[in-house]
């Protein structure tokens, strides 16, 4: 479909009301509108923009209709507050009314459940930033307590009871039933909810959904998906008549953007499990078969901090506008701490690069004089080879051998027997040792601080998740992923200042907006009614 006058689509009544309500809100008035700002911390300027950048930066997504029907949220603890900004923008342009399926794991599972039953982005941000954060922060002494957890041998503690109670109250108030099931959510809200967990006994990912576990209470599924193995007692739950131990879905699949691909969770009659799974063979249970067909109606949301590597990061951050705002509106203690760490890291990186360059010079001088062909080096010739300070500078000496080292004295010390000869192997070992020391100092800058057993296990789980991430992500997933860089806020952070939380929301909002601008620039999206689009522009200008 193109954008011609004859192909314009009139917005449905309910969607029109959503936009009208959103565009008059005070929060909406504060948001950046018009073309994408270049002041987002990227290296791009107007002279370096390509054709796609130029096309995207003038797009207003509110003028277009998008095909997305499925939302998938990654795990990321309090970084997931950024999803609230994404939801705010989707609500603003009328996309949320089209959503039929939502999925997530960990904190992403919380967001997906709350979206499925109709909580607003503001309510979700309060629930994540205040209610859930307080439970997980104090979880070490909640539930069964430290001693009982150790005695059970499955984990240090359990905050599962408190989480269950909170979700029970929320669901009771919103839905009228604290134990509402996947089937009941599907019938009442017309939403397919998928909660991704890890089955410890079967050592696999499981997808709780109206198709697979229709009678399971959704709050039980979310509790399972939040359970960090080793830190919290895993949930023992009878599912379809069999007891299994379940833990955090992010252990094996932190970003389940694939979950609505293929036939496995499809509700179409021809994709019923009884028809697909019998006769049973390996091909029908293999994830590459179950989730084979790419679903271009899925929109995923991934979060990562400045210090976290992400296999899609370079492509996700090539979109102008995703790094707005560059910093919180108030420099919080956490922001100051991470900024100082970033400066220290930059200094160490420069030192490491300088050392590598100096070592390369050192090696080339050895090669030029053919010192690498013998076991013993004549100290006299060795000194002569390095006496030209224009070739091997005093700064190079410091980089290779360390501060307060004079090269002549260093060579003398290597002549242990006083024979005028230096062992080539010992010389190289000294150079390598100093280089390794510089490299280790650089690595130490990225060291995660483990202030408690819970933080230790959180970091351990994050490490596992990062290294298993490639098992479920394909190259083309970048085209359906909103990447949200959470800046100075990392997975293990529990205490967030209100300005840190607002920073996350703003990043989520602008990253979603940027994604949709580029989506329009690359795809033929149908335009909305001129009258509705014009009214939005007039009211928000």
XYZ file of C-alpha atoms in Angstrom:
541
model
C 0.000 0.000 0.000
C 1.195 3.514 -0.737
C 0.444 6.974 0.535
C -1.788 8.213 -2.288
C -4.997 10.111 -1.545
C -7.176 7.145 -2.524
C -5.397 4.876 -0.042
C -5.790 7.031 3.050
C -7.483 5.249 5.935
C -10.027 6.833 8.261
C -9.160 6.171 11.898
C -11.670 3.990 13.813
C -13.752 5.708 16.506
C -12.028 4.161 19.570
C -8.593 4.966 18.183
C -9.652 8.531 17.462
C -10.679 8.964 21.118
C -7.326 7.629 22.314
C -5.450 10.192 20.241
C -7.744 13.047 21.244
C -7.239 12.215 24.940
C -3.483 11.821 24.597
C -2.854 14.959 22.603
C -4.519 17.195 25.222
C -2.546 15.832 28.180
C -0.008 18.053 29.936
C 2.714 15.444 29.507
C 2.167 15.419 25.780
C 2.757 19.166 25.549
C 6.228 18.766 27.083
C 7.458 16.258 24.530
C 9.745 17.180 21.605
C 7.863 17.378 18.313
C 8.745 18.014 14.677
C 11.982 16.753 13.145
C 14.494 14.666 15.089
C 16.985 16.714 17.075
C 20.636 16.041 16.313
C 21.651 16.913 19.876
C 21.395 13.339 21.079
C 24.968 12.432 21.869
C 25.649 10.819 18.492
C 28.465 11.764 16.143
C 26.112 12.598 13.309
C 25.560 16.099 11.988
C 23.623 17.418 9.015
C 26.550 16.877 6.652
C 26.821 13.198 7.623
C 23.147 12.270 7.316
C 22.292 9.693 4.696
C 19.106 9.584 2.657
C 17.325 7.424 5.233
C 18.239 9.799 8.084
C 16.969 12.792 6.134
C 13.702 11.039 5.328
C 13.151 9.791 8.885
C 13.838 13.043 10.714
C 10.862 14.836 9.117
C 8.357 12.006 9.722
C 5.601 12.440 12.305
C 4.491 8.886 13.195
C 1.108 10.247 14.289
C 0.302 10.680 10.585
C 0.616 6.960 9.845
C -0.989 3.619 10.668
C 1.336 0.799 11.687
C 0.837 -2.980 11.368
C 1.952 -3.902 14.875
C -0.359 -6.177 16.875
C 2.165 -7.859 19.202
C 4.381 -6.293 21.876
C 7.330 -8.133 23.457
C 9.296 -6.808 26.444
C 12.799 -7.852 27.445
C 13.898 -8.519 31.001
C 15.968 -5.806 32.671
C 14.758 -5.132 36.238
C 14.221 -1.396 36.869
C 15.583 -0.509 33.441
C 12.167 -1.712 32.275
C 10.674 1.553 33.530
C 11.811 2.782 30.106
C 9.019 0.672 28.599
C 6.537 3.079 30.180
C 7.838 5.852 27.940
C 7.451 3.549 24.955
C 3.872 2.773 25.962
C 3.184 6.472 26.428
C 4.226 7.199 22.857
C 2.318 4.234 21.428
C -0.762 5.418 23.293
C -0.237 8.955 22.033
C -0.310 7.947 18.364
C -3.118 5.423 18.784
C -1.148 2.195 18.381
C -2.078 0.524 21.673
C -5.687 0.000 20.629
C -4.448 -2.362 17.894
C -2.467 -4.625 20.231
C -3.760 -8.191 20.525
C -0.786 -10.056 22.015
C 1.790 -9.124 24.670
C 4.747 -11.085 26.018
C 7.744 -10.709 28.293
C 10.113 -12.258 30.784
C 11.296 -11.035 34.192
C 10.262 -7.421 34.662
C 9.161 -7.522 31.041
C 6.603 -10.120 32.142
C 5.255 -7.648 34.706
C 4.854 -5.002 32.017
C 3.187 -7.404 29.588
C 0.639 -8.550 32.195
C -0.221 -5.004 33.255
C -0.628 -3.938 29.621
C -2.840 -6.951 28.910
C -5.351 -6.033 31.619
C -5.411 -2.340 30.763
C -3.211 -0.490 33.240
C -1.926 2.850 31.924
C 1.742 3.615 31.375
C 1.672 5.983 34.363
C 0.246 3.306 36.630
C 2.823 0.793 35.398
C 5.681 3.227 36.054
C 4.470 3.684 39.641
C 4.105 -0.062 40.135
C 7.590 -0.813 38.806
C 9.392 2.138 40.340
C 7.832 2.020 43.792
C 5.847 -1.113 44.680
C 7.887 -3.821 42.912
C 11.217 -2.090 43.579
C 10.567 -2.035 47.329
C 9.762 -5.754 47.388
C 12.823 -6.843 45.415
C 15.107 -4.499 47.334
C 13.988 -5.895 50.705
C 13.565 -9.444 49.445
C 16.528 -10.785 51.400
C 14.482 -10.781 54.597
C 11.035 -11.316 53.107
C 9.060 -14.478 52.417
C 10.709 -17.526 53.955
C 13.685 -15.488 55.177
C 17.403 -16.110 54.873
C 17.660 -19.153 57.153
C 14.662 -21.025 55.782
C 15.901 -20.493 52.230
C 19.312 -21.930 53.033
C 17.766 -24.883 54.847
C 15.578 -25.659 51.857
C 18.709 -25.645 49.734
C 17.078 -24.097 46.677
C 17.819 -20.424 47.210
C 18.758 -17.834 49.769
C 15.367 -16.189 50.049
C 11.955 -15.801 48.512
C 10.083 -12.606 47.836
C 7.528 -14.670 45.925
C 4.830 -14.351 48.582
C 5.031 -10.548 48.627
C 5.035 -10.371 44.829
C 2.061 -12.714 44.686
C 0.181 -10.621 47.231
C 0.810 -7.388 45.344
C -0.273 -8.841 42.032
C -3.282 -10.367 43.723
C -4.404 -6.956 44.993
C -3.812 -5.266 41.647
C -5.641 -7.944 39.690
C -8.504 -8.008 42.198
C -8.985 -4.246 41.828
C -8.619 -4.247 38.044
C -10.157 -7.547 36.987
C -12.244 -8.606 39.980
C -10.242 -11.824 40.388
C -6.794 -12.114 41.940
C -6.290 -15.513 40.321
C -7.426 -14.608 36.831
C -6.071 -17.124 34.313
C -4.626 -16.836 30.818
C -7.929 -18.074 29.395
C -9.952 -15.531 31.353
C -7.710 -12.658 30.249
C -8.141 -13.792 26.666
C -11.920 -13.872 27.021
C -12.296 -10.645 29.017
C -9.672 -8.397 27.419
C -9.251 -10.075 24.016
C -5.500 -10.228 24.663
C -3.122 -13.156 24.304
C -0.626 -12.926 27.147
C 2.646 -14.883 27.047
C 4.939 -15.183 30.072
C 8.328 -16.751 29.336
C 9.988 -18.856 32.060
C 12.775 -21.396 32.436
C 11.840 -24.979 33.347
C 14.688 -26.209 35.555
C 13.737 -29.886 35.390
C 13.444 -29.980 31.606
C 16.248 -27.434 31.090
C 14.266 -25.484 28.532
C 12.293 -22.313 27.866
C 8.537 -22.547 28.380
C 5.848 -20.218 27.091
C 2.830 -19.785 29.370
C -0.050 -18.698 27.158
C -3.767 -19.238 26.673
C -2.896 -22.000 24.205
C -0.406 -23.871 26.408
C -1.559 -23.148 29.991
C -5.100 -21.740 29.792
C -6.019 -22.470 33.428
C -2.837 -21.223 35.101
C -3.242 -18.034 37.211
C -1.208 -15.321 35.517
C 0.253 -14.014 38.773
C 1.810 -17.433 39.408
C 3.459 -17.295 35.985
C 4.866 -13.819 36.617
C 6.238 -14.927 39.991
C 8.088 -17.766 38.251
C 9.495 -15.440 35.614
C 10.918 -13.160 38.324
C 12.727 -15.881 40.278
C 16.492 -15.424 40.058
C 18.027 -18.900 40.488
C 20.201 -19.280 43.568
C 19.022 -15.991 45.040
C 15.313 -16.731 45.328
C 13.561 -20.005 45.978
C 12.257 -21.366 42.667
C 8.535 -21.786 42.178
C 7.305 -25.391 42.292
C 4.131 -25.366 40.242
C 1.894 -28.109 38.858
C 1.449 -27.313 35.165
C -0.819 -29.554 33.137
C -0.723 -32.120 35.945
C 3.060 -32.317 36.469
C 5.157 -30.524 39.120
C 8.156 -28.586 37.793
C 10.610 -26.074 39.213
C 10.503 -22.767 37.366
C 12.880 -19.799 37.452
C 13.545 -16.551 35.594
C 12.880 -16.830 31.873
C 15.912 -14.646 31.187
C 18.249 -17.463 32.239
C 17.782 -18.947 28.770
C 15.840 -16.292 26.874
C 16.012 -12.705 28.058
C 14.423 -11.214 24.918
C 11.658 -13.508 23.527
C 10.911 -11.376 20.459
C 10.370 -14.610 18.505
C 7.534 -15.951 20.675
C 4.728 -14.974 18.277
C 6.572 -16.224 15.191
C 5.507 -19.428 13.476
C 2.670 -21.730 14.491
C 3.392 -22.582 18.136
C 1.340 -19.856 19.877
C -0.959 -19.198 16.946
C -4.651 -19.475 17.818
C -5.651 -20.318 14.258
C -7.572 -23.642 14.118
C -5.081 -25.207 11.706
C -2.305 -24.624 14.268
C -3.864 -26.513 17.171
C -1.317 -28.397 19.245
C -3.024 -31.740 18.736
C -2.621 -31.376 14.985
C 0.982 -30.177 15.108
C 2.433 -32.378 17.840
C 1.138 -35.742 16.672
C 2.785 -37.853 15.482
C 5.493 -36.604 17.851
C 8.974 -36.171 16.398
C 11.966 -33.882 16.874
C 11.072 -31.600 13.985
C 7.822 -30.353 15.524
C 9.302 -29.570 18.957
C 12.437 -27.862 17.631
C 12.243 -24.106 18.272
C 13.450 -23.374 14.745
C 10.413 -25.239 13.421
C 7.868 -23.966 15.948
C 8.880 -20.333 15.444
C 10.014 -20.531 11.838
C 7.870 -17.910 10.084
C 8.892 -14.320 10.883
C 6.015 -12.226 12.244
C 6.311 -8.645 11.011
C 3.423 -7.593 13.264
C 5.644 -7.972 16.339
C 7.291 -4.944 17.937
C 9.917 -5.735 20.562
C 11.536 -3.561 23.217
C 15.106 -4.183 24.376
C 16.988 -2.340 27.143
C 20.726 -2.042 27.736
C 22.958 0.431 29.582
C 26.034 2.338 28.423
C 28.268 -0.378 29.881
C 26.393 -3.372 28.490
C 27.148 -4.938 25.158
C 24.250 -5.826 22.895
C 24.599 -7.679 19.613
C 22.190 -5.270 17.893
C 23.347 -2.097 19.639
C 25.270 -0.426 16.805
C 22.323 -0.800 14.439
C 19.734 0.198 17.032
C 21.657 3.354 17.894
C 22.124 4.370 14.267
C 18.610 5.840 14.489
C 18.717 9.547 15.226
C 16.937 10.556 18.400
C 17.367 7.376 20.446
C 19.868 8.981 22.843
C 17.604 11.877 23.798
C 17.879 13.095 26.510
C 21.656 12.704 26.837
C 21.417 12.942 30.650
C 18.780 13.262 33.387
C 17.402 16.760 33.938
C 19.075 16.717 37.357
C 22.491 15.171 37.911
C 21.601 12.426 40.364
C 24.109 10.645 42.598
C 23.915 7.572 40.387
C 24.525 9.641 37.262
C 27.546 11.348 38.860
C 28.987 7.995 39.942
C 28.637 6.437 36.497
C 29.967 9.591 34.794
C 33.123 9.456 36.926
C 33.485 5.759 36.116
C 33.116 6.549 32.415
C 35.880 9.176 32.620
C 38.135 6.710 34.411
C 37.409 4.093 31.778
C 38.275 6.544 28.997
C 41.601 7.334 30.670
C 42.401 3.632 31.022
C 41.439 2.999 27.396
C 43.794 5.746 26.228
C 46.565 4.317 28.393
C 45.965 0.843 26.985
C 46.028 2.074 23.381
C 49.235 4.021 24.047
C 50.811 0.914 25.590
C 49.821 -1.250 22.623
C 51.330 1.242 20.184
C 54.560 1.460 22.212
C 54.848 -2.335 22.460
C 54.402 -2.528 18.694
C 57.314 -0.070 18.268
C 59.402 -2.140 20.684
C 58.708 -5.319 18.732
C 59.538 -3.692 15.381
C 62.912 -2.534 16.719
C 63.662 -6.081 17.911
C 62.635 -7.494 14.534
C 64.675 -4.912 12.610
C 67.814 -5.868 14.536
C 67.007 -9.593 14.298
C 67.067 -9.913 18.095
C 64.143 -12.338 17.934
C 66.310 -15.030 16.332
C 68.572 -15.628 19.355
C 68.105 -16.681 22.975
C 70.782 -14.349 24.386
C 71.049 -10.694 23.403
C 74.199 -8.602 23.601
C 73.403 -5.845 26.092
C 75.607 -3.352 24.242
C 73.774 -3.783 20.934
C 70.433 -3.808 22.734
C 71.137 -0.389 24.257
C 72.282 0.981 20.901
C 69.105 -0.226 19.187
C 66.939 1.765 21.584
C 69.104 4.869 22.085
C 67.387 6.954 19.379
C 64.674 8.739 21.398
C 63.020 10.022 18.231
C 62.143 6.404 17.395
C 61.497 5.000 20.864
C 60.548 7.992 23.017
C 60.725 8.395 26.811
C 56.909 8.196 26.747
C 57.196 4.835 24.977
C 59.562 3.640 27.713
C 56.965 4.528 30.371
C 54.190 2.800 28.391
C 56.164 -0.426 27.920
C 58.089 -0.692 31.185
C 56.221 1.548 33.632
C 56.955 4.829 35.380
C 60.338 5.680 36.918
C 62.108 3.183 34.665
C 65.273 4.164 32.804
C 65.926 1.914 29.839
C 69.684 1.568 30.422
C 69.144 0.638 34.068
C 66.416 -1.813 33.055
C 68.756 -3.616 30.634
C 71.500 -3.703 33.309
C 69.130 -5.407 35.747
C 68.396 -8.115 33.190
C 72.133 -8.929 33.035
C 71.946 -11.062 36.168
C 75.332 -12.806 35.673
C 77.250 -9.684 34.672
C 78.230 -11.300 31.377
C 76.882 -8.512 29.199
C 74.115 -10.790 27.908
C 70.343 -10.556 28.352
C 67.876 -13.419 27.956
C 65.417 -12.693 25.146
C 62.631 -14.665 26.874
C 62.923 -12.697 30.122
C 62.886 -9.383 28.244
C 59.690 -10.318 26.427
C 58.122 -11.619 29.654
C 58.712 -8.257 31.374
C 57.084 -6.390 28.493
C 54.103 -8.754 28.384
C 53.636 -8.558 32.158
C 53.353 -4.769 32.137
C 50.997 -4.884 29.145
C 48.757 -7.383 30.934
C 48.718 -5.155 34.017
C 47.497 -2.184 31.970
C 44.863 -4.377 30.296
C 43.630 -5.703 33.640
C 43.251 -2.173 35.007
C 41.112 -1.334 31.984
C 38.931 -4.400 32.533
C 38.562 -3.567 36.229
C 36.809 -0.307 35.358
C 33.831 -2.372 34.134
C 33.768 -4.470 37.290
C 30.253 -5.043 38.629
C 29.971 -4.329 42.343
C 28.441 -7.170 44.350
C 27.205 -5.597 47.572
C 25.077 -8.573 48.637
C 24.359 -12.163 47.727
C 21.268 -11.023 45.847
C 23.256 -8.567 43.729
C 25.851 -11.286 43.118
C 23.218 -13.678 41.785
C 21.564 -10.906 39.762
C 24.859 -10.137 38.033
C 25.533 -13.849 37.525
C 22.148 -14.329 35.884
C 22.716 -11.268 33.698
C 26.058 -12.741 32.616
C 24.407 -16.022 31.638
C 21.609 -14.211 29.810
C 24.029 -12.108 27.776
C 25.937 -15.195 26.691
C 22.821 -17.172 25.697
C 21.210 -14.193 23.951
C 22.310 -15.261 20.473
C 20.310 -18.500 20.749
C 17.030 -16.672 20.224
C 17.922 -13.568 18.216
C 18.211 -13.440 14.442
C 19.774 -10.733 12.276
C 16.430 -9.442 11.023
C 15.091 -8.924 14.565
C 16.730 -5.493 14.534
C 14.009 -4.366 12.111
C 11.303 -5.007 14.722
C 13.196 -3.928 17.834
C 13.073 -0.626 19.683
C 16.475 -0.423 21.354
C 16.466 1.689 24.515
C 19.840 2.732 25.902
C 19.225 3.291 29.619
C 22.429 5.305 29.952
C 23.880 5.298 33.456
C 21.212 2.952 34.836
C 22.226 -0.707 34.961
C 20.470 -3.989 35.689
C 21.603 -4.287 39.303
C 20.479 -0.773 40.305
C 17.682 -0.788 42.894
C 17.552 2.745 44.305
C 16.542 5.171 41.571
C 16.007 8.877 42.065
C 12.765 10.227 40.536
C 14.901 11.986 37.908
C 16.545 8.668 37.015
C 13.099 7.161 36.501
C 11.989 10.104 34.377
C 15.174 9.761 32.331
C 14.259 6.137 31.599
C 10.742 7.117 30.554
C 12.054 9.871 28.272
C 14.564 7.498 26.648
C 11.818 4.934 26.043
C 9.510 7.569 24.573
C 12.092 9.015 22.185
C 13.538 5.646 21.155
C 10.067 4.431 20.198
C 9.385 7.618 18.286
C 12.709 7.313 16.422
C 12.051 3.663 15.558
C 8.677 4.511 14.040
C 10.116 7.444 12.095
C 12.675 5.155 10.481
C 10.040 2.475 9.988
C 7.940 4.911 7.944
C 11.008 6.040 5.991
C 11.779 2.433 4.990
C 8.274 1.025 4.554
C 5.079 2.001 2.788
C 2.834 2.823 5.721
C -0.736 3.978 5.020
C -1.515 7.527 6.110
C -4.270 8.461 8.479
C -7.075 10.862 7.702
C -5.846 14.343 6.808
C -8.339 15.976 9.142
C -7.227 13.942 12.161
C -3.528 14.405 11.406
C -3.998 18.125 10.887
C -5.835 18.488 14.189
C -2.978 16.742 16.000
C -0.401 19.049 14.409
C -2.432 22.162 15.233
C -3.032 21.157 18.845
C 0.589 20.186 19.548
C 2.441 22.932 17.714
